[in-house]
Amino acid sequence: MTQYFLTVPHDSASEPTMESMQEFDPAELAAVMVAVDGFNTALKDAGALLFAGGLNPPSTAKTVDVSSGEPRVLDEPFVVAPSYVGGFWVIDAADDATAVEWATKAATALQSRIEVRALQEAPDA
């Protein structure tokens, strides 16, 4: 089995938080939450879910930089971009096609896009 990283992009400069989610239509938000819960349950039932989580927005990021030889802690993300990762799943899947099937289910639940990438495997010794 290969491990895959499924990422949830946020495409706006505004940073959604649990508080700002209250601005969404309550029925639409409830439907998305039910769909995501169903997706998470399906992953668990299939034994495919390794780990999942939501990330705080980029404004909360710290970057540790030692490229100049001395450690510096910066109160900012390492890259400023109009899109950023808002959440993720790490799953086990037999192959790319299976990982894409899971990502399709996640994208459908969120009515959004999901990026799929395999984690690098250690080279054979």
Short mmCIF file of C-alpha atoms in Angstrom, two decimals:
data_model
loop_
_atom_site.label_atom_id
_atom_site.label_comp_id
_atom_site.label_asym_id
_atom_site.label_seq_id
_atom_site.Cartn_x
_atom_site.Cartn_y
_atom_site.Cartn_z
CA MET A 1 0.00 0.00 0.00
CA THR A 2 1.12 3.51 -0.74
CA GLN A 3 0.33 6.46 1.47
CA TYR A 4 -1.29 9.46 -0.19
CA PHE A 5 -1.70 13.05 0.94
CA LEU A 6 -5.08 14.52 -0.02
CA THR A 7 -5.10 18.28 0.46
CA VAL A 8 -7.99 20.72 0.70
CA PRO A 9 -7.13 24.04 -0.95
CA HIS A 10 -8.53 27.37 0.16
CA ASP A 11 -8.63 29.75 -2.79
CA SER A 12 -9.11 33.14 -1.24
CA ALA A 13 -7.11 35.75 0.55
CA SER A 14 -9.65 35.68 3.36
CA GLU A 15 -8.89 32.99 5.86
CA PRO A 16 -11.87 30.86 6.79
CA THR A 17 -12.11 30.00 10.46
CA MET A 18 -14.68 28.15 12.51
CA GLU A 19 -16.17 31.56 13.34
CA SER A 20 -16.35 32.77 9.74
CA MET A 21 -17.99 29.51 8.73
CA GLN A 22 -21.03 30.75 10.65
CA GLU A 23 -21.53 33.22 7.78
CA PHE A 24 -22.34 30.35 5.39
CA ASP A 25 -25.92 29.34 4.73
CA PRO A 26 -26.68 27.03 7.67
CA ALA A 27 -28.38 24.39 5.50
CA GLU A 28 -25.48 24.31 3.02
CA LEU A 29 -22.90 24.14 5.81
CA ALA A 30 -24.81 21.33 7.53
CA ALA A 31 -25.00 19.38 4.27
CA VAL A 32 -21.24 19.72 3.73
CA MET A 33 -20.50 18.67 7.31
CA VAL A 34 -22.72 15.58 6.94
CA ALA A 35 -21.06 14.72 3.62
CA VAL A 36 -17.54 15.09 5.05
CA ASP A 37 -18.49 13.03 8.10
CA GLY A 38 -19.78 10.34 5.73
CA PHE A 39 -16.54 10.47 3.75
CA ASN A 40 -14.45 10.17 6.94
CA THR A 41 -16.57 7.21 8.07
CA ALA A 42 -16.12 5.49 4.69
CA LEU A 43 -12.34 5.97 4.91
CA LYS A 44 -12.30 4.51 8.44
CA ASP A 45 -14.55 1.60 7.52
CA ALA A 46 -12.28 0.76 4.55
CA GLY A 47 -9.19 0.89 6.78
CA ALA A 48 -7.76 3.60 4.50
CA LEU A 49 -7.62 6.53 6.94
CA LEU A 50 -4.25 7.08 8.59
CA PHE A 51 -4.68 10.67 9.76
CA ALA A 52 -6.67 13.81 8.94
CA GLY A 53 -6.83 17.36 10.15
CA GLY A 54 -7.69 20.95 9.50
CA LEU A 55 -5.03 23.63 9.59
CA ASN A 56 -5.18 27.07 11.11
CA PRO A 57 -4.85 29.86 8.53
CA PRO A 58 -1.47 31.04 7.21
CA SER A 59 -1.56 34.16 9.39
CA THR A 60 -0.85 31.86 12.35
CA ALA A 61 2.21 30.23 10.72
CA LYS A 62 5.77 30.44 11.94
CA THR A 63 8.70 29.64 9.68
CA VAL A 64 12.01 28.49 11.13
CA ASP A 65 14.87 29.49 8.81
CA VAL A 66 18.44 28.31 9.33
CA SER A 67 19.64 29.01 5.76
CA SER A 68 21.90 31.85 6.97
CA GLY A 69 23.50 29.61 9.61
CA GLU A 70 21.61 31.09 12.55
CA PRO A 71 18.06 30.03 13.40
CA ARG A 72 15.45 32.71 12.81
CA VAL A 73 11.78 32.33 13.65
CA LEU A 74 9.54 34.33 11.35
CA ASP A 75 5.89 35.02 12.15
CA GLU A 76 4.73 34.24 8.61
CA PRO A 77 4.23 31.34 6.23
CA PHE A 78 7.25 30.27 4.18
CA VAL A 79 5.46 31.36 1.02
CA VAL A 80 2.79 33.98 0.45
CA ALA A 81 0.22 32.68 -2.01
CA PRO A 82 -3.39 33.35 -2.97
CA SER A 83 -4.21 29.69 -2.19
CA TYR A 84 -3.17 27.58 0.74
CA VAL A 85 -3.78 24.18 2.31
CA GLY A 86 -6.67 24.33 4.73
CA GLY A 87 -6.91 20.66 5.64
CA PHE A 88 -5.75 17.20 4.67
CA TRP A 89 -6.11 13.45 4.86
CA VAL A 90 -3.27 10.92 4.81
CA ILE A 91 -4.62 7.64 3.46
CA ASP A 92 -3.45 4.18 2.44
CA ALA A 93 -4.39 3.22 -1.11
CA ALA A 94 -3.37 0.36 -3.37
CA ASP A 95 -2.57 2.67 -6.29
CA ASP A 96 -3.07 6.10 -7.85
CA ALA A 97 -6.49 5.17 -9.22
CA THR A 98 -7.77 4.21 -5.77
CA ALA A 99 -6.36 7.40 -4.25
CA VAL A 100 -8.08 9.44 -6.97
CA GLU A 101 -11.37 7.63 -6.22
CA TRP A 102 -11.07 8.68 -2.56
CA ALA A 103 -10.15 12.23 -3.59
CA THR A 104 -13.20 12.36 -5.86
CA LYS A 105 -15.39 11.42 -2.90
CA ALA A 106 -13.73 14.10 -0.76
CA ALA A 107 -14.12 16.74 -3.48
CA THR A 108 -17.78 15.79 -3.86
CA ALA A 109 -18.35 16.06 -0.10
CA LEU A 110 -16.69 19.48 0.05
CA GLN A 111 -17.93 20.68 -3.35
CA SER A 112 -14.34 21.78 -3.93
CA ARG A 113 -11.01 20.57 -5.28
CA ILE A 114 -8.66 18.02 -3.71
CA GLU A 115 -5.00 17.55 -4.60
CA VAL A 116 -3.64 13.99 -4.53
CA ARG A 117 0.04 13.19 -4.02
CA ALA A 118 1.79 9.99 -3.03
CA LEU A 119 4.24 10.20 -0.15
CA GLN A 120 7.78 9.34 -1.16
CA GLU A 121 8.84 5.83 -0.30
CA ALA A 122 12.24 5.01 1.13
CA PRO A 123 14.66 3.60 -1.45
CA ASP A 124 15.29 -0.14 -1.33
CA ALA A 125 18.44 -0.89 0.64
#
